[in-house]
Amino acid sequence: MIRYNYHTHTTFSDGKNTPEEMIEKAIELGFEKLGISDHAVTAFHRDWSIREEKLTDYVATLQRLKKEYADRIQLFVGLEQDALALPLPEGLDYYIGSVHWLEKGGRYIEIDHTQQILRDAIRDCYNGDTDALAEDYFDLVASYADDPKVGFIGHFDLLTKFDEINPPLFLPTDRYRAAWKKAADRLIDAGKIFEINTGAISRGKRTTPYPSEEILQYWGERGAKVIICSDCHSAEGMNCAFDRAEALAKKHGITLVDLF
Ligand SMILES: [Zn+2]
Ligand SMILES: [Zn+2]
């Protein structure tokens, strides 16, 4: 049974609960470790990120809570970084390497807000070539291979977020497969850790975690290092579908690791 979660959001960014409420929930569930990882600041978008002026308070608050709760749970101060976000602040224990944005021809394309945004971007910026957007996305994910400090890679195939509730956009073409395999290989060869991320399940967007079973199978074959996280935006989602994620890891021969 998984007794950690290193991908969680609070009221400092777009979560519903305070850090204290998230910590109390993790303790109630018998977790040994909890990482809080609100969204890093980007220069071009503010809706769901930490406000730049709150960043110092965020780190200081979590560092204080880490000490206050030390005898009940190990708290880790994290941040969900974006490949296009501003430089990281001091005082973090770890950060997640995620890609929520692509930049193409001066336009910022949000990967996980609506499928329509992706469809419009493919039409306007990629001449209708869906695989070309996927190639850019996975190239950016793979760029974390060169980042010695990244804790783990967030929701590896996030771009498929809406492909269960809508007609799927990213089909398993040869180019699509080649794009994710190239990124997976670079990251595995660099020793990076991936997550099985159940976040879209608690938000009603998917019935299965990220990544797809085809990718999970590949991770299993290649001996990738994998953790399970819920990417929860509320305390009630703390261990959402962890049992399903664990069963999938087992099915594909994935040996789960721990971050700390
Ligand atoms: Zn994310
Ligand atoms: Zn997240």
PDB file of C-alpha atoms and ligand atoms in Angstrom:
ATOM      1  CA  MET A   1       0.000   0.000   0.000  1.00  0.00           C
ATOM      2  CA  ILE A   2       1.256   3.417  -0.973  1.00  0.00           C
ATOM      3  CA  ARG A   3       1.809   5.699   2.026  1.00  0.00           C
ATOM      4  CA  TYR A   4       3.119   8.766   0.256  1.00  0.00           C
ATOM      5  CA  ASN A   5       1.972  11.402  -2.208  1.00  0.00           C
ATOM      6  CA  TYR A   6       4.348  13.938  -3.713  1.00  0.00           C
ATOM      7  CA  HIS A   7       1.973  15.657  -6.137  1.00  0.00           C
ATOM      8  CA  THR A   8      -0.633  17.755  -4.304  1.00  0.00           C
ATOM      9  CA  HIS A   9      -2.066  21.247  -4.643  1.00  0.00           C
ATOM     10  CA  THR A  10      -3.346  23.705  -2.022  1.00  0.00           C
ATOM     11  CA  THR A  11      -4.999  27.117  -1.832  1.00  0.00           C
ATOM     12  CA  PHE A  12      -1.608  28.641  -2.643  1.00  0.00           C
ATOM     13  CA  SER A  13      -2.371  27.759  -6.285  1.00  0.00           C
ATOM     14  CA  ASP A  14      -5.538  26.084  -7.587  1.00  0.00           C
ATOM     15  CA  GLY A  15      -6.275  23.633  -4.765  1.00  0.00           C
ATOM     16  CA  LYS A  16      -9.391  23.753  -2.568  1.00  0.00           C
ATOM     17  CA  ASN A  17      -7.754  23.017   0.787  1.00  0.00           C
ATOM     18  CA  THR A  18      -5.065  24.703   2.860  1.00  0.00           C
ATOM     19  CA  PRO A  19      -1.695  23.016   3.419  1.00  0.00           C
ATOM     20  CA  GLU A  20      -2.776  22.183   7.008  1.00  0.00           C
ATOM     21  CA  GLU A  21      -5.938  20.473   5.760  1.00  0.00           C
ATOM     22  CA  MET A  22      -3.942  18.455   3.238  1.00  0.00           C
ATOM     23  CA  ILE A  23      -1.432  17.415   5.900  1.00  0.00           C
ATOM     24  CA  GLU A  24      -4.201  16.392   8.332  1.00  0.00           C
ATOM     25  CA  LYS A  25      -5.812  14.264   5.617  1.00  0.00           C
ATOM     26  CA  ALA A  26      -2.533  12.533   4.808  1.00  0.00           C
ATOM     27  CA  ILE A  27      -2.015  11.774   8.518  1.00  0.00           C
ATOM     28  CA  GLU A  28      -5.582  10.450   8.800  1.00  0.00           C
ATOM     29  CA  LEU A  29      -4.854   8.057   5.898  1.00  0.00           C
ATOM     30  CA  GLY A  30      -1.720   6.803   7.623  1.00  0.00           C
ATOM     31  CA  PHE A  31       0.703   8.349   5.149  1.00  0.00           C
ATOM     32  CA  GLU A  32       4.337   8.522   6.193  1.00  0.00           C
ATOM     33  CA  LYS A  33       5.330  11.220   3.705  1.00  0.00           C
ATOM     34  CA  LEU A  34       3.614  14.091   1.946  1.00  0.00           C
ATOM     35  CA  GLY A  35       4.924  16.505  -0.654  1.00  0.00           C
ATOM     36  CA  ILE A  36       3.066  19.698  -1.442  1.00  0.00           C
ATOM     37  CA  SER A  37       3.683  20.873  -4.987  1.00  0.00           C
ATOM     38  CA  ASP A  38       1.716  23.933  -6.010  1.00  0.00           C
ATOM     39  CA  HIS A  39       2.018  25.327  -9.527  1.00  0.00           C
ATOM     40  CA  ALA A  40       5.143  27.371 -10.286  1.00  0.00           C
ATOM     41  CA  VAL A  41       4.842  30.947 -11.471  1.00  0.00           C
ATOM     42  CA  THR A  42       4.744  31.594 -15.195  1.00  0.00           C
ATOM     43  CA  ALA A  43       5.245  35.041 -16.685  1.00  0.00           C
ATOM     44  CA  PHE A  44       2.391  34.748 -19.164  1.00  0.00           C
ATOM     45  CA  HIS A  45      -0.449  33.141 -17.211  1.00  0.00           C
ATOM     46  CA  ARG A  46      -1.713  33.477 -13.652  1.00  0.00           C
ATOM     47  CA  ASP A  47      -5.057  31.719 -13.269  1.00  0.00           C
ATOM     48  CA  TRP A  48      -3.890  28.531 -11.608  1.00  0.00           C
ATOM     49  CA  SER A  49      -0.305  29.292 -10.566  1.00  0.00           C
ATOM     50  CA  ILE A  50       1.061  30.676  -7.332  1.00  0.00           C
ATOM     51  CA  ARG A  51       1.152  34.459  -7.497  1.00  0.00           C
ATOM     52  CA  GLU A  52       4.731  35.611  -7.721  1.00  0.00           C
ATOM     53  CA  GLU A  53       4.317  37.817  -4.635  1.00  0.00           C
ATOM     54  CA  LYS A  54       3.165  34.762  -2.629  1.00  0.00           C
ATOM     55  CA  LEU A  55       6.052  32.505  -3.523  1.00  0.00           C
ATOM     56  CA  THR A  56       8.255  33.471  -0.571  1.00  0.00           C
ATOM     57  CA  ASP A  57       5.323  33.003   1.817  1.00  0.00           C
ATOM     58  CA  TYR A  58       4.574  29.604   0.234  1.00  0.00           C
ATOM     59  CA  VAL A  59       8.065  28.251   0.845  1.00  0.00           C
ATOM     60  CA  ALA A  60       8.281  29.775   4.356  1.00  0.00           C
ATOM     61  CA  THR A  61       4.847  28.412   5.345  1.00  0.00           C
ATOM     62  CA  LEU A  62       5.670  24.892   4.194  1.00  0.00           C
ATOM     63  CA  GLN A  63       9.083  24.969   5.869  1.00  0.00           C
ATOM     64  CA  ARG A  64       7.364  25.999   9.132  1.00  0.00           C
ATOM     65  CA  LEU A  65       4.723  23.254   8.796  1.00  0.00           C
ATOM     66  CA  LYS A  66       7.445  20.726   8.074  1.00  0.00           C
ATOM     67  CA  LYS A  67       8.889  21.406  11.527  1.00  0.00           C
ATOM     68  CA  GLU A  68       5.500  21.618  13.271  1.00  0.00           C
ATOM     69  CA  TYR A  69       4.334  18.260  11.950  1.00  0.00           C
ATOM     70  CA  ALA A  70       7.725  16.504  12.095  1.00  0.00           C
ATOM     71  CA  ASP A  71       6.633  13.998  14.749  1.00  0.00           C
ATOM     72  CA  ARG A  72       3.492  13.006  12.811  1.00  0.00           C
ATOM     73  CA  ILE A  73       4.486  13.008   9.127  1.00  0.00           C
ATOM     74  CA  GLN A  74       7.453  13.853   6.929  1.00  0.00           C
ATOM     75  CA  LEU A  75       6.517  16.910   4.900  1.00  0.00           C
ATOM     76  CA  PHE A  76       8.449  17.874   1.774  1.00  0.00           C
ATOM     77  CA  VAL A  77       8.416  21.306   0.204  1.00  0.00           C
ATOM     78  CA  GLY A  78       7.819  20.946  -3.502  1.00  0.00           C
ATOM     79  CA  LEU A  79       6.679  22.841  -6.540  1.00  0.00           C
ATOM     80  CA  GLU A  80       5.196  21.718  -9.836  1.00  0.00           C
ATOM     81  CA  GLN A  81       7.527  23.374 -12.264  1.00  0.00           C
ATOM     82  CA  ASP A  82       6.668  23.999 -15.888  1.00  0.00           C
ATOM     83  CA  ALA A  83       9.216  23.883 -18.674  1.00  0.00           C
ATOM     84  CA  LEU A  84       8.221  27.495 -19.501  1.00  0.00           C
ATOM     85  CA  ALA A  85       7.926  28.769 -15.917  1.00  0.00           C
ATOM     86  CA  LEU A  86      10.126  31.331 -14.187  1.00  0.00           C
ATOM     87  CA  PRO A  87      13.275  30.195 -12.320  1.00  0.00           C
ATOM     88  CA  LEU A  88      12.673  28.213  -9.140  1.00  0.00           C
ATOM     89  CA  PRO A  89      12.803  29.784  -5.675  1.00  0.00           C
ATOM     90  CA  GLU A  90      15.235  28.771  -2.922  1.00  0.00           C
ATOM     91  CA  GLY A  91      14.208  26.420  -0.130  1.00  0.00           C
ATOM     92  CA  LEU A  92      12.557  23.602  -2.060  1.00  0.00           C
ATOM     93  CA  ASP A  93      13.082  19.926  -1.232  1.00  0.00           C
ATOM     94  CA  TYR A  94      12.129  18.892  -4.770  1.00  0.00           C
ATOM     95  CA  TYR A  95      10.183  19.905  -7.834  1.00  0.00           C
ATOM     96  CA  ILE A  96       8.131  18.109 -10.445  1.00  0.00           C
ATOM     97  CA  GLY A  97       9.060  18.437 -14.104  1.00  0.00           C
ATOM     98  CA  SER A  98       5.773  19.049 -15.897  1.00  0.00           C
ATOM     99  CA  VAL A  99       4.712  20.501 -19.223  1.00  0.00           C
ATOM    100  CA  HIS A 100       1.377  22.369 -19.263  1.00  0.00           C
ATOM    101  CA  TRP A 101       2.328  24.839 -21.973  1.00  0.00           C
ATOM    102  CA  LEU A 102       3.813  24.807 -25.443  1.00  0.00           C
ATOM    103  CA  GLU A 103       5.033  27.917 -27.187  1.00  0.00           C
ATOM    104  CA  LYS A 104       4.658  27.968 -30.947  1.00  0.00           C
ATOM    105  CA  GLY A 105       5.170  31.047 -33.076  1.00  0.00           C
ATOM    106  CA  GLY A 106       4.663  33.364 -30.106  1.00  0.00           C
ATOM    107  CA  ARG A 107       1.419  31.672 -29.044  1.00  0.00           C
ATOM    108  CA  TYR A 108       1.155  29.872 -25.710  1.00  0.00           C
ATOM    109  CA  ILE A 109      -0.846  26.671 -26.015  1.00  0.00           C
ATOM    110  CA  GLU A 110      -2.384  25.316 -22.813  1.00  0.00           C
ATOM    111  CA  ILE A 111      -2.144  21.535 -22.889  1.00  0.00           C
ATOM    112  CA  ASP A 112      -4.679  20.554 -20.246  1.00  0.00           C
ATOM    113  CA  HIS A 113      -7.513  23.083 -20.209  1.00  0.00           C
ATOM    114  CA  THR A 114      -9.838  21.971 -23.024  1.00  0.00           C
ATOM    115  CA  GLN A 115      -9.496  19.727 -26.051  1.00  0.00           C
ATOM    116  CA  GLN A 116     -10.717  22.612 -28.198  1.00  0.00           C
ATOM    117  CA  ILE A 117      -7.596  24.622 -27.338  1.00  0.00           C
ATOM    118  CA  LEU A 118      -5.489  21.757 -28.662  1.00  0.00           C
ATOM    119  CA  ARG A 119      -7.629  21.356 -31.786  1.00  0.00           C
ATOM    120  CA  ASP A 120      -7.398  25.098 -32.516  1.00  0.00           C
ATOM    121  CA  ALA A 121      -3.632  25.091 -31.981  1.00  0.00           C
ATOM    122  CA  ILE A 122      -3.158  22.078 -34.263  1.00  0.00           C
ATOM    123  CA  ARG A 123      -5.155  23.884 -36.965  1.00  0.00           C
ATOM    124  CA  ASP A 124      -3.569  27.324 -36.497  1.00  0.00           C
ATOM    125  CA  CYS A 125       0.028  26.531 -35.526  1.00  0.00           C
ATOM    126  CA  TYR A 126       0.702  23.051 -36.912  1.00  0.00           C
ATOM    127  CA  ASN A 127      -1.140  23.045 -40.277  1.00  0.00           C
ATOM    128  CA  GLY A 128      -3.446  20.338 -38.961  1.00  0.00           C
ATOM    129  CA  ASP A 129      -0.575  17.992 -38.071  1.00  0.00           C
ATOM    130  CA  THR A 130      -1.576  16.488 -34.704  1.00  0.00           C
ATOM    131  CA  ASP A 131       1.574  14.386 -34.458  1.00  0.00           C
ATOM    132  CA  ALA A 132       3.724  17.505 -34.856  1.00  0.00           C
ATOM    133  CA  LEU A 133       2.195  19.024 -31.701  1.00  0.00           C
ATOM    134  CA  ALA A 134       2.748  15.730 -29.875  1.00  0.00           C
ATOM    135  CA  GLU A 135       6.383  15.728 -31.020  1.00  0.00           C
ATOM    136  CA  ASP A 136       6.909  19.241 -29.630  1.00  0.00           C
ATOM    137  CA  TYR A 137       5.157  18.309 -26.381  1.00  0.00           C
ATOM    138  CA  PHE A 138       7.254  15.168 -25.793  1.00  0.00           C
ATOM    139  CA  ASP A 139      10.473  16.983 -26.786  1.00  0.00           C
ATOM    140  CA  LEU A 140       9.762  19.511 -24.031  1.00  0.00           C
ATOM    141  CA  VAL A 141       8.993  16.739 -21.518  1.00  0.00           C
ATOM    142  CA  ALA A 142      12.261  15.043 -22.521  1.00  0.00           C
ATOM    143  CA  SER A 143      14.200  18.264 -21.875  1.00  0.00           C
ATOM    144  CA  TYR A 144      13.976  17.458 -18.140  1.00  0.00           C
ATOM    145  CA  ALA A 145      16.510  14.686 -18.835  1.00  0.00           C
ATOM    146  CA  ASP A 146      19.151  17.434 -18.804  1.00  0.00           C
ATOM    147  CA  ASP A 147      17.925  18.836 -15.475  1.00  0.00           C
ATOM    148  CA  PRO A 148      19.959  17.227 -12.689  1.00  0.00           C
ATOM    149  CA  LYS A 149      17.657  18.423  -9.913  1.00  0.00           C
ATOM    150  CA  VAL A 150      14.185  17.467 -11.117  1.00  0.00           C
ATOM    151  CA  GLY A 151      12.468  15.126  -8.626  1.00  0.00           C
ATOM    152  CA  PHE A 152      10.210  13.306 -11.062  1.00  0.00           C
ATOM    153  CA  ILE A 153       8.368  13.803 -14.338  1.00  0.00           C
ATOM    154  CA  GLY A 154       4.722  14.920 -14.030  1.00  0.00           C
ATOM    155  CA  HIS A 155       1.839  13.270 -15.949  1.00  0.00           C
ATOM    156  CA  PHE A 156       3.971  12.046 -18.876  1.00  0.00           C
ATOM    157  CA  ASP A 157       1.170  12.007 -21.515  1.00  0.00           C
ATOM    158  CA  LEU A 158      -0.944  14.869 -20.140  1.00  0.00           C
ATOM    159  CA  LEU A 159      -1.912  15.849 -23.669  1.00  0.00           C
ATOM    160  CA  THR A 160      -4.356  12.898 -23.755  1.00  0.00           C
ATOM    161  CA  LYS A 161      -6.365  14.333 -20.836  1.00  0.00           C
ATOM    162  CA  PHE A 162      -9.574  14.787 -22.860  1.00  0.00           C
ATOM    163  CA  ASP A 163      -9.270  11.734 -25.083  1.00  0.00           C
ATOM    164  CA  GLU A 164     -11.690   9.604 -23.057  1.00  0.00           C
ATOM    165  CA  ILE A 165     -14.574  12.062 -22.774  1.00  0.00           C
ATOM    166  CA  ASN A 166     -14.201  13.338 -26.362  1.00  0.00           C
ATOM    167  CA  PRO A 167     -13.337  11.665 -29.645  1.00  0.00           C
ATOM    168  CA  PRO A 168      -9.627  10.968 -29.133  1.00  0.00           C
ATOM    169  CA  LEU A 169      -7.215  13.451 -30.634  1.00  0.00           C
ATOM    170  CA  PHE A 170      -3.903  11.636 -30.194  1.00  0.00           C
ATOM    171  CA  LEU A 171      -4.103   8.316 -32.002  1.00  0.00           C
ATOM    172  CA  PRO A 172      -1.359   5.691 -31.668  1.00  0.00           C
ATOM    173  CA  THR A 173       0.250   6.482 -35.018  1.00  0.00           C
ATOM    174  CA  ASP A 174       3.843   5.526 -35.731  1.00  0.00           C
ATOM    175  CA  ARG A 175       4.933   9.138 -35.225  1.00  0.00           C
ATOM    176  CA  TYR A 176       3.008   9.522 -31.969  1.00  0.00           C
ATOM    177  CA  ARG A 177       4.587   6.326 -30.608  1.00  0.00           C
ATOM    178  CA  ALA A 178       8.041   7.379 -31.769  1.00  0.00           C
ATOM    179  CA  ALA A 179       7.601  10.751 -30.027  1.00  0.00           C
ATOM    180  CA  TRP A 180       6.802   9.332 -26.599  1.00  0.00           C
ATOM    181  CA  LYS A 181       9.313   6.509 -26.893  1.00  0.00           C
ATOM    182  CA  LYS A 182      12.113   8.963 -27.681  1.00  0.00           C
ATOM    183  CA  ALA A 183      11.174  11.044 -24.627  1.00  0.00           C
ATOM    184  CA  ALA A 184      10.786   7.981 -22.387  1.00  0.00           C
ATOM    185  CA  ASP A 185      14.169   6.610 -23.501  1.00  0.00           C
ATOM    186  CA  ARG A 186      15.976   9.896 -22.837  1.00  0.00           C
ATOM    187  CA  LEU A 187      14.437  10.213 -19.382  1.00  0.00           C
ATOM    188  CA  ILE A 188      14.972   6.567 -18.428  1.00  0.00           C
ATOM    189  CA  ASP A 189      18.590   6.704 -19.614  1.00  0.00           C
ATOM    190  CA  ALA A 190      19.057   9.812 -17.451  1.00  0.00           C
ATOM    191  CA  GLY A 191      17.700   7.894 -14.436  1.00  0.00           C
ATOM    192  CA  LYS A 192      14.614  10.066 -14.019  1.00  0.00           C
ATOM    193  CA  ILE A 193      11.577   8.960 -12.032  1.00  0.00           C
ATOM    194  CA  PHE A 194       8.083   8.962 -13.591  1.00  0.00           C
ATOM    195  CA  GLU A 195       4.698   9.078 -11.885  1.00  0.00           C
ATOM    196  CA  ILE A 196       1.495   7.158 -12.419  1.00  0.00           C
ATOM    197  CA  ASN A 197      -0.857  10.105 -11.960  1.00  0.00           C
ATOM    198  CA  THR A 198      -4.505   9.592 -10.963  1.00  0.00           C
ATOM    199  CA  GLY A 199      -5.380  13.309 -11.000  1.00  0.00           C
ATOM    200  CA  ALA A 200      -7.785  13.268 -13.936  1.00  0.00           C
ATOM    201  CA  ILE A 201      -9.838  10.492 -12.300  1.00  0.00           C
ATOM    202  CA  SER A 202     -10.839  12.555  -9.270  1.00  0.00           C
ATOM    203  CA  ARG A 203     -11.662  15.441 -11.595  1.00  0.00           C
ATOM    204  CA  GLY A 204     -13.981  13.257 -13.690  1.00  0.00           C
ATOM    205  CA  LYS A 205     -11.966  13.587 -16.907  1.00  0.00           C
ATOM    206  CA  ARG A 206     -10.661  10.035 -17.124  1.00  0.00           C
ATOM    207  CA  THR A 207     -11.289   6.597 -15.663  1.00  0.00           C
ATOM    208  CA  THR A 208      -7.642   5.597 -16.004  1.00  0.00           C
ATOM    209  CA  PRO A 209      -4.449   7.233 -14.736  1.00  0.00           C
ATOM    210  CA  TYR A 210      -1.715   8.804 -16.840  1.00  0.00           C
ATOM    211  CA  PRO A 211       0.075   7.410 -18.718  1.00  0.00           C
ATOM    212  CA  SER A 212      -1.617   5.013 -21.157  1.00  0.00           C
ATOM    213  CA  GLU A 213      -1.244   1.277 -20.654  1.00  0.00           C
ATOM    214  CA  GLU A 214       0.970   1.090 -23.721  1.00  0.00           C
ATOM    215  CA  ILE A 215       3.401   3.487 -22.061  1.00  0.00           C
ATOM    216  CA  LEU A 216       3.126   1.669 -18.728  1.00  0.00           C
ATOM    217  CA  GLN A 217       4.006  -1.564 -20.486  1.00  0.00           C
ATOM    218  CA  TYR A 218       7.061   0.120 -22.017  1.00  0.00           C
ATOM    219  CA  TRP A 219       8.145   1.493 -18.638  1.00  0.00           C
ATOM    220  CA  GLY A 220       7.830  -2.022 -17.221  1.00  0.00           C
ATOM    221  CA  GLU A 221       9.934  -3.520 -20.021  1.00  0.00           C
ATOM    222  CA  ARG A 222      12.599  -0.854 -19.681  1.00  0.00           C
ATOM    223  CA  GLY A 223      12.741  -0.975 -15.885  1.00  0.00           C
ATOM    224  CA  ALA A 224      11.763   2.667 -15.443  1.00  0.00           C
ATOM    225  CA  LYS A 225      11.597   4.085 -11.910  1.00  0.00           C
ATOM    226  CA  VAL A 226       7.987   4.942 -11.058  1.00  0.00           C
ATOM    227  CA  ILE A 227       6.030   6.424  -8.144  1.00  0.00           C
ATOM    228  CA  ILE A 228       2.254   6.853  -7.695  1.00  0.00           C
ATOM    229  CA  CYS A 229       0.752  10.293  -7.066  1.00  0.00           C
ATOM    230  CA  SER A 230      -2.801  11.625  -7.074  1.00  0.00           C
ATOM    231  CA  ASP A 231      -2.108  15.207  -8.230  1.00  0.00           C
ATOM    232  CA  CYS A 232      -5.008  16.084  -5.934  1.00  0.00           C
ATOM    233  CA  HIS A 233      -6.539  19.524  -5.790  1.00  0.00           C
ATOM    234  CA  SER A 234      -8.516  18.716  -2.618  1.00  0.00           C
ATOM    235  CA  ALA A 235      -7.947  16.686   0.560  1.00  0.00           C
ATOM    236  CA  GLU A 236     -10.583  14.124  -0.421  1.00  0.00           C
ATOM    237  CA  GLY A 237      -8.583  13.224  -3.537  1.00  0.00           C
ATOM    238  CA  MET A 238      -5.443  12.458  -1.524  1.00  0.00           C
ATOM    239  CA  ASN A 239      -5.309   8.733  -2.347  1.00  0.00           C
ATOM    240  CA  CYS A 240      -7.770   8.692  -5.256  1.00  0.00           C
ATOM    241  CA  ALA A 241      -7.536   5.443  -7.254  1.00  0.00           C
ATOM    242  CA  PHE A 242      -4.196   4.455  -5.693  1.00  0.00           C
ATOM    243  CA  ASP A 243      -5.373   0.835  -5.666  1.00  0.00           C
ATOM    244  CA  ARG A 244      -6.069   1.003  -9.419  1.00  0.00           C
ATOM    245  CA  ALA A 245      -2.667   2.575 -10.072  1.00  0.00           C
ATOM    246  CA  GLU A 246      -0.903  -0.068  -7.999  1.00  0.00           C
ATOM    247  CA  ALA A 247      -2.742  -2.841  -9.848  1.00  0.00           C
ATOM    248  CA  LEU A 248      -1.661  -1.362 -13.187  1.00  0.00           C
ATOM    249  CA  ALA A 249       1.950  -1.113 -12.035  1.00  0.00           C
ATOM    250  CA  LYS A 250       1.854  -4.773 -11.015  1.00  0.00           C
ATOM    251  CA  LYS A 251       0.194  -5.839 -14.272  1.00  0.00           C
ATOM    252  CA  HIS A 252       3.003  -4.245 -16.287  1.00  0.00           C
ATOM    253  CA  GLY A 253       5.857  -5.480 -14.127  1.00  0.00           C
ATOM    254  CA  ILE A 254       6.721  -2.015 -12.828  1.00  0.00           C
ATOM    255  CA  THR A 255       8.715  -1.897  -9.618  1.00  0.00           C
ATOM    256  CA  LEU A 256       7.599   1.118  -7.647  1.00  0.00           C
ATOM    257  CA  VAL A 257      10.209   3.271  -5.934  1.00  0.00           C
ATOM    258  CA  ASP A 258      10.005   6.108  -3.413  1.00  0.00           C
ATOM    259  CA  LEU A 259      11.217   9.661  -3.914  1.00  0.00           C
ATOM    260  CA  PHE A 260      12.677  10.167  -0.417  1.00  0.00           C
TER     261      PHE A 260
HETATM  262 ZN    ZN B   1       0.215  19.356 -13.731  1.00  0.00          ZN
HETATM  263 ZN    ZN B   2      -0.401  18.987 -10.510  1.00  0.00          ZN
END
